[in-house]
């Protein structure tokens, strides 16, 4: 028997990769199921704020269209069958319900600017919107926050309710090639190569904002060294790691609320 200690290069310790769908139809169903699960989890985390908040998933069959939550339906109630398919011009392609116009103007522009991402998440979560009032980046003060190290930005404009596609373009430009952007005086927005990854970045960023607010209120937190921050980020900030971190939450919500798959 070998006495060598395991390393992260050993197959048994590698983070699994997201599954590959056998067909576009299978991939569509998986994205819709992850999207419905995301809304249920966002509801449980208290990210809903009236009718505000939206998460979208690009359709694999019609890439210029995306699936989104119906306007005015509580996150906690959303099922796969409730999701709406909207095209690049804001027209309802499939489903029954109202489309959030502000959400369309933000998400359609981000999806157009970032063909590499499958999903976009934005909600008016308490700590995210509170931290956004500072108009600053997250500091490298916890291991969890390092997933966003040098990979998020700040949109320092506030144009009120987003009823203009140009505001969506400005948000997309501020996001750039990052995984997240803090919308000043507004909240958080995250993107990812899977719905699961996108959802996890939002949940983790919200909690990182909460952590920094607590630390700032208590005193002057110690910053993590740049070299260490980059080393951790190179692992915890990857798309695969974001997807994997979402899996325990996904399993939990499916066990507790299987009706979301209806």
PDB file of C-alpha atoms in Angstrom:
ATOM      1  CA  UNK A   1       0.000   0.000   0.000  1.00  0.00           C
ATOM      2  CA  UNK A   2       1.336   3.423  -0.974  1.00  0.00           C
ATOM      3  CA  UNK A   3       2.127   5.811   1.871  1.00  0.00           C
ATOM      4  CA  UNK A   4       2.123   8.893  -0.381  1.00  0.00           C
ATOM      5  CA  UNK A   5      -0.417  11.536   0.514  1.00  0.00           C
ATOM      6  CA  UNK A   6      -3.077  12.306  -2.125  1.00  0.00           C
ATOM      7  CA  UNK A   7      -2.831  15.452  -4.227  1.00  0.00           C
ATOM      8  CA  UNK A   8      -5.465  17.419  -6.114  1.00  0.00           C
ATOM      9  CA  UNK A   9      -4.126  15.875  -9.321  1.00  0.00           C
ATOM     10  CA  UNK A  10      -5.399  12.457  -8.265  1.00  0.00           C
ATOM     11  CA  UNK A  11      -8.578  11.493 -10.208  1.00  0.00           C
ATOM     12  CA  UNK A  12     -10.496  10.801  -7.001  1.00  0.00           C
ATOM     13  CA  UNK A  13     -10.043  14.418  -5.887  1.00  0.00           C
ATOM     14  CA  UNK A  14     -10.781  16.193  -9.154  1.00  0.00           C
ATOM     15  CA  UNK A  15     -13.895  18.330  -9.431  1.00  0.00           C
ATOM     16  CA  UNK A  16     -16.379  16.650 -11.828  1.00  0.00           C
ATOM     17  CA  UNK A  17     -17.183  18.425 -15.080  1.00  0.00           C
ATOM     18  CA  UNK A  18     -20.729  19.442 -16.054  1.00  0.00           C
ATOM     19  CA  UNK A  19     -22.460  16.650 -17.997  1.00  0.00           C
ATOM     20  CA  UNK A  20     -22.669  16.873 -21.775  1.00  0.00           C
ATOM     21  CA  UNK A  21     -26.169  16.600 -23.251  1.00  0.00           C
ATOM     22  CA  UNK A  22     -26.882  14.052 -25.972  1.00  0.00           C
ATOM     23  CA  UNK A  23     -29.032  16.506 -27.931  1.00  0.00           C
ATOM     24  CA  UNK A  24     -30.045  20.194 -27.983  1.00  0.00           C
ATOM     25  CA  UNK A  25     -33.471  19.177 -26.668  1.00  0.00           C
ATOM     26  CA  UNK A  26     -31.901  17.442 -23.679  1.00  0.00           C
ATOM     27  CA  UNK A  27     -29.701  20.468 -23.034  1.00  0.00           C
ATOM     28  CA  UNK A  28     -32.732  22.780 -23.218  1.00  0.00           C
ATOM     29  CA  UNK A  29     -34.556  20.718 -20.601  1.00  0.00           C
ATOM     30  CA  UNK A  30     -31.524  20.666 -18.314  1.00  0.00           C
ATOM     31  CA  UNK A  31     -31.118  24.435 -18.497  1.00  0.00           C
ATOM     32  CA  UNK A  32     -34.815  24.966 -17.768  1.00  0.00           C
ATOM     33  CA  UNK A  33     -34.695  22.612 -14.796  1.00  0.00           C
ATOM     34  CA  UNK A  34     -31.613  24.333 -13.381  1.00  0.00           C
ATOM     35  CA  UNK A  35     -33.295  27.682 -13.958  1.00  0.00           C
ATOM     36  CA  UNK A  36     -36.435  26.664 -12.053  1.00  0.00           C
ATOM     37  CA  UNK A  37     -34.260  25.278  -9.244  1.00  0.00           C
ATOM     38  CA  UNK A  38     -32.342  28.566  -9.156  1.00  0.00           C
ATOM     39  CA  UNK A  39     -35.533  30.563  -8.632  1.00  0.00           C
ATOM     40  CA  UNK A  40     -36.667  28.289  -5.811  1.00  0.00           C
ATOM     41  CA  UNK A  41     -33.279  28.706  -4.114  1.00  0.00           C
ATOM     42  CA  UNK A  42     -33.246  32.464  -4.656  1.00  0.00           C
ATOM     43  CA  UNK A  43     -36.655  32.574  -3.014  1.00  0.00           C
ATOM     44  CA  UNK A  44     -35.406  30.579  -0.027  1.00  0.00           C
ATOM     45  CA  UNK A  45     -32.413  32.888   0.316  1.00  0.00           C
ATOM     46  CA  UNK A  46     -34.722  35.912   0.337  1.00  0.00           C
ATOM     47  CA  UNK A  47     -33.430  37.411  -2.903  1.00  0.00           C
ATOM     48  CA  UNK A  48     -36.914  38.303  -4.109  1.00  0.00           C
ATOM     49  CA  UNK A  49     -37.991  41.928  -3.758  1.00  0.00           C
ATOM     50  CA  UNK A  50     -41.537  42.349  -4.991  1.00  0.00           C
ATOM     51  CA  UNK A  51     -41.482  41.871  -8.755  1.00  0.00           C
ATOM     52  CA  UNK A  52     -37.759  42.701  -9.094  1.00  0.00           C
ATOM     53  CA  UNK A  53     -35.140  40.175 -10.133  1.00  0.00           C
ATOM     54  CA  UNK A  54     -34.614  37.908 -13.110  1.00  0.00           C
ATOM     55  CA  UNK A  55     -32.430  35.013 -14.207  1.00  0.00           C
ATOM     56  CA  UNK A  56     -32.145  33.978 -17.842  1.00  0.00           C
ATOM     57  CA  UNK A  57     -30.812  30.947 -19.702  1.00  0.00           C
ATOM     58  CA  UNK A  58     -29.851  31.036 -23.364  1.00  0.00           C
ATOM     59  CA  UNK A  59     -31.844  28.565 -25.462  1.00  0.00           C
ATOM     60  CA  UNK A  60     -29.522  25.972 -27.082  1.00  0.00           C
ATOM     61  CA  UNK A  61     -31.846  25.498 -30.061  1.00  0.00           C
ATOM     62  CA  UNK A  62     -32.437  29.208 -30.725  1.00  0.00           C
ATOM     63  CA  UNK A  63     -29.327  30.947 -29.280  1.00  0.00           C
ATOM     64  CA  UNK A  64     -30.732  34.453 -29.800  1.00  0.00           C
ATOM     65  CA  UNK A  65     -33.639  33.587 -27.478  1.00  0.00           C
ATOM     66  CA  UNK A  66     -33.565  33.063 -23.722  1.00  0.00           C
ATOM     67  CA  UNK A  67     -35.738  31.557 -20.990  1.00  0.00           C
ATOM     68  CA  UNK A  68     -36.803  33.860 -18.156  1.00  0.00           C
ATOM     69  CA  UNK A  69     -39.151  33.974 -15.188  1.00  0.00           C
ATOM     70  CA  UNK A  70     -42.657  35.400 -15.734  1.00  0.00           C
ATOM     71  CA  UNK A  71     -43.066  38.932 -14.384  1.00  0.00           C
ATOM     72  CA  UNK A  72     -44.899  39.060 -11.063  1.00  0.00           C
ATOM     73  CA  UNK A  73     -44.632  35.372 -10.128  1.00  0.00           C
ATOM     74  CA  UNK A  74     -42.850  34.682  -6.789  1.00  0.00           C
ATOM     75  CA  UNK A  75     -39.503  32.939  -7.105  1.00  0.00           C
ATOM     76  CA  UNK A  76     -40.751  30.282  -4.678  1.00  0.00           C
ATOM     77  CA  UNK A  77     -43.599  29.270  -7.025  1.00  0.00           C
ATOM     78  CA  UNK A  78     -41.760  28.951 -10.327  1.00  0.00           C
ATOM     79  CA  UNK A  79     -41.847  25.606 -12.147  1.00  0.00           C
ATOM     80  CA  UNK A  80     -40.244  24.540 -15.418  1.00  0.00           C
ATOM     81  CA  UNK A  81     -43.617  24.931 -17.140  1.00  0.00           C
ATOM     82  CA  UNK A  82     -43.869  28.573 -15.990  1.00  0.00           C
ATOM     83  CA  UNK A  83     -40.723  29.736 -17.793  1.00  0.00           C
ATOM     84  CA  UNK A  84     -41.040  32.044 -20.787  1.00  0.00           C
ATOM     85  CA  UNK A  85     -39.015  31.966 -23.996  1.00  0.00           C
ATOM     86  CA  UNK A  86     -38.280  35.485 -25.266  1.00  0.00           C
ATOM     87  CA  UNK A  87     -36.525  36.472 -28.484  1.00  0.00           C
ATOM     88  CA  UNK A  88     -33.906  39.173 -29.022  1.00  0.00           C
ATOM     89  CA  UNK A  89     -36.636  41.746 -29.738  1.00  0.00           C
ATOM     90  CA  UNK A  90     -38.544  41.068 -26.534  1.00  0.00           C
ATOM     91  CA  UNK A  91     -41.314  39.064 -28.189  1.00  0.00           C
ATOM     92  CA  UNK A  92     -42.787  36.125 -26.308  1.00  0.00           C
ATOM     93  CA  UNK A  93     -42.021  32.954 -28.282  1.00  0.00           C
ATOM     94  CA  UNK A  94     -43.254  30.310 -25.867  1.00  0.00           C
ATOM     95  CA  UNK A  95     -45.138  30.260 -22.569  1.00  0.00           C
ATOM     96  CA  UNK A  96     -47.871  32.362 -20.981  1.00  0.00           C
ATOM     97  CA  UNK A  97     -47.189  35.383 -18.801  1.00  0.00           C
ATOM     98  CA  UNK A  98     -45.799  38.893 -18.684  1.00  0.00           C
ATOM     99  CA  UNK A  99     -42.201  39.727 -19.619  1.00  0.00           C
ATOM    100  CA  UNK A 100     -40.287  42.058 -17.300  1.00  0.00           C
ATOM    101  CA  UNK A 101     -39.249  44.840 -19.685  1.00  0.00           C
ATOM    102  CA  UNK A 102     -36.396  46.091 -17.481  1.00  0.00           C
ATOM    103  CA  UNK A 103     -35.109  42.547 -17.208  1.00  0.00           C
ATOM    104  CA  UNK A 104     -35.286  42.116 -20.970  1.00  0.00           C
ATOM    105  CA  UNK A 105     -33.275  45.262 -21.643  1.00  0.00           C
ATOM    106  CA  UNK A 106     -30.533  44.156 -19.253  1.00  0.00           C
ATOM    107  CA  UNK A 107     -30.344  40.469 -20.068  1.00  0.00           C
ATOM    108  CA  UNK A 108     -30.761  40.710 -23.837  1.00  0.00           C
ATOM    109  CA  UNK A 109     -27.818  43.103 -24.068  1.00  0.00           C
ATOM    110  CA  UNK A 110     -25.620  40.997 -21.794  1.00  0.00           C
ATOM    111  CA  UNK A 111     -26.450  37.815 -23.723  1.00  0.00           C
ATOM    112  CA  UNK A 112     -25.681  39.599 -26.999  1.00  0.00           C
ATOM    113  CA  UNK A 113     -22.361  40.938 -25.712  1.00  0.00           C
ATOM    114  CA  UNK A 114     -21.306  37.637 -24.122  1.00  0.00           C
ATOM    115  CA  UNK A 115     -21.966  34.695 -26.482  1.00  0.00           C
ATOM    116  CA  UNK A 116     -19.694  32.624 -24.214  1.00  0.00           C
ATOM    117  CA  UNK A 117     -22.211  32.620 -21.343  1.00  0.00           C
ATOM    118  CA  UNK A 118     -25.381  30.573 -21.015  1.00  0.00           C
ATOM    119  CA  UNK A 119     -27.020  32.426 -18.153  1.00  0.00           C
ATOM    120  CA  UNK A 120     -27.356  35.824 -16.475  1.00  0.00           C
ATOM    121  CA  UNK A 121     -28.615  36.442 -12.921  1.00  0.00           C
ATOM    122  CA  UNK A 122     -29.725  39.692 -11.300  1.00  0.00           C
ATOM    123  CA  UNK A 123     -31.760  40.268  -8.155  1.00  0.00           C
ATOM    124  CA  UNK A 124     -32.193  42.957  -5.518  1.00  0.00           C
ATOM    125  CA  UNK A 125     -30.675  40.901  -2.694  1.00  0.00           C
ATOM    126  CA  UNK A 126     -30.278  42.775   0.596  1.00  0.00           C
ATOM    127  CA  UNK A 127     -26.521  42.708   1.094  1.00  0.00           C
ATOM    128  CA  UNK A 128     -25.688  43.014  -2.591  1.00  0.00           C
ATOM    129  CA  UNK A 129     -27.737  46.161  -3.047  1.00  0.00           C
ATOM    130  CA  UNK A 130     -26.448  47.569   0.257  1.00  0.00           C
ATOM    131  CA  UNK A 131     -22.814  46.971  -0.692  1.00  0.00           C
ATOM    132  CA  UNK A 132     -23.475  48.394  -4.167  1.00  0.00           C
ATOM    133  CA  UNK A 133     -24.155  51.786  -2.577  1.00  0.00           C
ATOM    134  CA  UNK A 134     -20.397  52.119  -1.964  1.00  0.00           C
ATOM    135  CA  UNK A 135     -19.606  51.832  -5.682  1.00  0.00           C
ATOM    136  CA  UNK A 136     -16.537  49.709  -5.004  1.00  0.00           C
ATOM    137  CA  UNK A 137     -15.120  46.265  -5.639  1.00  0.00           C
ATOM    138  CA  UNK A 138     -15.066  43.457  -3.112  1.00  0.00           C
ATOM    139  CA  UNK A 139     -11.855  43.274  -1.116  1.00  0.00           C
ATOM    140  CA  UNK A 140      -9.854  40.024  -0.853  1.00  0.00           C
ATOM    141  CA  UNK A 141     -10.665  39.439   2.809  1.00  0.00           C
ATOM    142  CA  UNK A 142     -12.030  35.867   2.827  1.00  0.00           C
ATOM    143  CA  UNK A 143     -11.225  32.697   0.927  1.00  0.00           C
ATOM    144  CA  UNK A 144     -14.727  32.629  -0.556  1.00  0.00           C
ATOM    145  CA  UNK A 145     -14.495  36.176  -1.881  1.00  0.00           C
ATOM    146  CA  UNK A 146     -11.358  35.251  -3.815  1.00  0.00           C
ATOM    147  CA  UNK A 147     -13.511  33.549  -6.461  1.00  0.00           C
ATOM    148  CA  UNK A 148     -14.190  37.124  -7.629  1.00  0.00           C
ATOM    149  CA  UNK A 149     -10.622  38.381  -7.311  1.00  0.00           C
ATOM    150  CA  UNK A 150      -9.731  40.432 -10.381  1.00  0.00           C
ATOM    151  CA  UNK A 151     -12.868  38.984 -12.040  1.00  0.00           C
ATOM    152  CA  UNK A 152     -15.615  41.472 -11.271  1.00  0.00           C
ATOM    153  CA  UNK A 153     -16.261  45.125 -11.989  1.00  0.00           C
ATOM    154  CA  UNK A 154     -18.411  48.083 -10.963  1.00  0.00           C
ATOM    155  CA  UNK A 155     -20.976  49.880 -13.089  1.00  0.00           C
ATOM    156  CA  UNK A 156     -20.809  53.378 -11.609  1.00  0.00           C
ATOM    157  CA  UNK A 157     -23.887  54.800 -13.289  1.00  0.00           C
ATOM    158  CA  UNK A 158     -27.454  54.651 -12.077  1.00  0.00           C
ATOM    159  CA  UNK A 159     -30.077  55.337 -14.697  1.00  0.00           C
ATOM    160  CA  UNK A 160     -33.131  54.423 -12.658  1.00  0.00           C
ATOM    161  CA  UNK A 161     -35.451  51.715 -13.937  1.00  0.00           C
ATOM    162  CA  UNK A 162     -33.949  50.137 -17.050  1.00  0.00           C
ATOM    163  CA  UNK A 163     -36.403  50.961 -19.840  1.00  0.00           C
ATOM    164  CA  UNK A 164     -33.728  51.703 -22.420  1.00  0.00           C
ATOM    165  CA  UNK A 165     -31.605  49.162 -24.329  1.00  0.00           C
ATOM    166  CA  UNK A 166     -28.683  51.587 -24.172  1.00  0.00           C
ATOM    167  CA  UNK A 167     -28.645  51.217 -20.387  1.00  0.00           C
ATOM    168  CA  UNK A 168     -28.410  47.464 -20.939  1.00  0.00           C
ATOM    169  CA  UNK A 169     -25.498  48.052 -23.315  1.00  0.00           C
ATOM    170  CA  UNK A 170     -23.717  50.159 -20.703  1.00  0.00           C
ATOM    171  CA  UNK A 171     -24.150  47.435 -18.097  1.00  0.00           C
ATOM    172  CA  UNK A 172     -22.822  44.828 -20.541  1.00  0.00           C
ATOM    173  CA  UNK A 173     -19.816  47.049 -21.285  1.00  0.00           C
ATOM    174  CA  UNK A 174     -19.092  47.490 -17.578  1.00  0.00           C
ATOM    175  CA  UNK A 175     -19.307  43.715 -17.063  1.00  0.00           C
ATOM    176  CA  UNK A 176     -16.740  43.172 -19.811  1.00  0.00           C
ATOM    177  CA  UNK A 177     -15.311  39.663 -19.743  1.00  0.00           C
ATOM    178  CA  UNK A 178     -15.818  39.231 -15.978  1.00  0.00           C
ATOM    179  CA  UNK A 179     -18.132  36.820 -14.176  1.00  0.00           C
ATOM    180  CA  UNK A 180     -19.874  39.566 -12.194  1.00  0.00           C
ATOM    181  CA  UNK A 181     -20.571  43.282 -12.010  1.00  0.00           C
ATOM    182  CA  UNK A 182     -21.723  45.372  -9.063  1.00  0.00           C
ATOM    183  CA  UNK A 183     -24.403  47.785 -10.280  1.00  0.00           C
ATOM    184  CA  UNK A 184     -23.940  50.903  -8.162  1.00  0.00           C
ATOM    185  CA  UNK A 185     -27.020  51.700  -6.024  1.00  0.00           C
ATOM    186  CA  UNK A 186     -28.782  48.740  -7.607  1.00  0.00           C
ATOM    187  CA  UNK A 187     -27.392  45.277  -6.877  1.00  0.00           C
ATOM    188  CA  UNK A 188     -25.430  42.380  -8.329  1.00  0.00           C
ATOM    189  CA  UNK A 189     -25.316  40.701 -11.731  1.00  0.00           C
ATOM    190  CA  UNK A 190     -23.490  37.457 -12.499  1.00  0.00           C
ATOM    191  CA  UNK A 191     -22.948  35.332 -15.603  1.00  0.00           C
ATOM    192  CA  UNK A 192     -21.665  31.845 -16.317  1.00  0.00           C
ATOM    193  CA  UNK A 193     -21.206  29.042 -18.813  1.00  0.00           C
ATOM    194  CA  UNK A 194     -23.953  27.057 -17.082  1.00  0.00           C
ATOM    195  CA  UNK A 195     -27.075  28.083 -15.203  1.00  0.00           C
ATOM    196  CA  UNK A 196     -25.710  26.340 -12.112  1.00  0.00           C
ATOM    197  CA  UNK A 197     -22.430  28.278 -12.226  1.00  0.00           C
ATOM    198  CA  UNK A 198     -24.245  31.580 -12.701  1.00  0.00           C
ATOM    199  CA  UNK A 199     -26.543  30.892  -9.768  1.00  0.00           C
ATOM    200  CA  UNK A 200     -23.652  29.941  -7.512  1.00  0.00           C
ATOM    201  CA  UNK A 201     -21.697  33.112  -8.343  1.00  0.00           C
ATOM    202  CA  UNK A 202     -24.725  35.194  -7.392  1.00  0.00           C
ATOM    203  CA  UNK A 203     -25.289  33.357  -4.106  1.00  0.00           C
ATOM    204  CA  UNK A 204     -21.593  33.479  -3.234  1.00  0.00           C
ATOM    205  CA  UNK A 205     -21.210  37.133  -4.185  1.00  0.00           C
ATOM    206  CA  UNK A 206     -24.223  38.095  -2.088  1.00  0.00           C
ATOM    207  CA  UNK A 207     -22.682  36.348   0.913  1.00  0.00           C
ATOM    208  CA  UNK A 208     -19.291  37.925   0.209  1.00  0.00           C
ATOM    209  CA  UNK A 209     -20.946  41.336   0.252  1.00  0.00           C
ATOM    210  CA  UNK A 210     -22.554  40.457   3.585  1.00  0.00           C
ATOM    211  CA  UNK A 211     -19.208  39.304   4.963  1.00  0.00           C
ATOM    212  CA  UNK A 212     -17.443  42.503   3.894  1.00  0.00           C
ATOM    213  CA  UNK A 213     -20.191  44.729   5.292  1.00  0.00           C
ATOM    214  CA  UNK A 214     -19.843  42.976   8.653  1.00  0.00           C
ATOM    215  CA  UNK A 215     -16.053  43.244   8.562  1.00  0.00           C
ATOM    216  CA  UNK A 216     -16.125  46.937   7.609  1.00  0.00           C
ATOM    217  CA  UNK A 217     -18.556  47.670  10.430  1.00  0.00           C
ATOM    218  CA  UNK A 218     -16.290  45.932  12.932  1.00  0.00           C
ATOM    219  CA  UNK A 219     -12.992  47.526  11.905  1.00  0.00           C
ATOM    220  CA  UNK A 220     -10.252  47.273   9.298  1.00  0.00           C
ATOM    221  CA  UNK A 221     -10.092  43.771   7.807  1.00  0.00           C
ATOM    222  CA  UNK A 222      -6.727  42.355   6.757  1.00  0.00           C
ATOM    223  CA  UNK A 223      -6.341  41.896   3.006  1.00  0.00           C
ATOM    224  CA  UNK A 224      -5.105  38.605   1.556  1.00  0.00           C
ATOM    225  CA  UNK A 225      -1.797  38.834  -0.318  1.00  0.00           C
ATOM    226  CA  UNK A 226      -2.094  39.234  -4.108  1.00  0.00           C
ATOM    227  CA  UNK A 227      -0.115  36.087  -4.938  1.00  0.00           C
ATOM    228  CA  UNK A 228      -2.211  33.982  -2.564  1.00  0.00           C
ATOM    229  CA  UNK A 229      -5.410  35.586  -3.827  1.00  0.00           C
ATOM    230  CA  UNK A 230      -4.554  34.736  -7.443  1.00  0.00           C
ATOM    231  CA  UNK A 231      -3.604  31.163  -6.544  1.00  0.00           C
ATOM    232  CA  UNK A 232      -6.921  30.530  -4.770  1.00  0.00           C
ATOM    233  CA  UNK A 233      -8.915  32.301  -7.484  1.00  0.00           C
ATOM    234  CA  UNK A 234      -7.314  30.105 -10.149  1.00  0.00           C
ATOM    235  CA  UNK A 235      -9.108  27.168  -8.511  1.00  0.00           C
ATOM    236  CA  UNK A 236     -12.263  28.488  -6.836  1.00  0.00           C
ATOM    237  CA  UNK A 237     -13.047  31.056  -9.527  1.00  0.00           C
ATOM    238  CA  UNK A 238     -13.233  28.629 -12.446  1.00  0.00           C
ATOM    239  CA  UNK A 239     -16.493  27.794 -14.237  1.00  0.00           C
ATOM    240  CA  UNK A 240     -16.240  24.148 -13.231  1.00  0.00           C
ATOM    241  CA  UNK A 241     -15.772  24.988  -9.579  1.00  0.00           C
ATOM    242  CA  UNK A 242     -18.756  27.344  -9.696  1.00  0.00           C
ATOM    243  CA  UNK A 243     -20.902  24.600 -11.259  1.00  0.00           C
ATOM    244  CA  UNK A 244     -19.767  22.039  -8.669  1.00  0.00           C
ATOM    245  CA  UNK A 245     -20.442  24.355  -5.724  1.00  0.00           C
ATOM    246  CA  UNK A 246     -24.063  24.638  -6.839  1.00  0.00           C
ATOM    247  CA  UNK A 247     -24.635  20.876  -6.819  1.00  0.00           C
ATOM    248  CA  UNK A 248     -25.361  20.409  -3.070  1.00  0.00           C
ATOM    249  CA  UNK A 249     -27.939  23.207  -3.196  1.00  0.00           C
ATOM    250  CA  UNK A 250     -29.429  21.740  -6.374  1.00  0.00           C
ATOM    251  CA  UNK A 251     -29.749  18.293  -4.809  1.00  0.00           C
ATOM    252  CA  UNK A 252     -31.321  19.783  -1.694  1.00  0.00           C
ATOM    253  CA  UNK A 253     -33.992  21.819  -3.479  1.00  0.00           C
ATOM    254  CA  UNK A 254     -34.906  18.893  -5.751  1.00  0.00           C
ATOM    255  CA  UNK A 255     -35.419  16.711  -2.687  1.00  0.00           C
ATOM    256  CA  UNK A 256     -37.449  19.350  -0.850  1.00  0.00           C
ATOM    257  CA  UNK A 257     -39.474  20.728  -3.766  1.00  0.00           C
ATOM    258  CA  UNK A 258     -39.667  18.218  -6.644  1.00  0.00           C
ATOM    259  CA  UNK A 259     -42.729  20.017  -8.045  1.00  0.00           C
ATOM    260  CA  UNK A 260     -40.363  22.609  -9.552  1.00  0.00           C
ATOM    261  CA  UNK A 261     -39.770  20.074 -12.335  1.00  0.00           C
ATOM    262  CA  UNK A 262     -43.448  20.168 -13.409  1.00  0.00           C
TER     263      UNK A 262
END
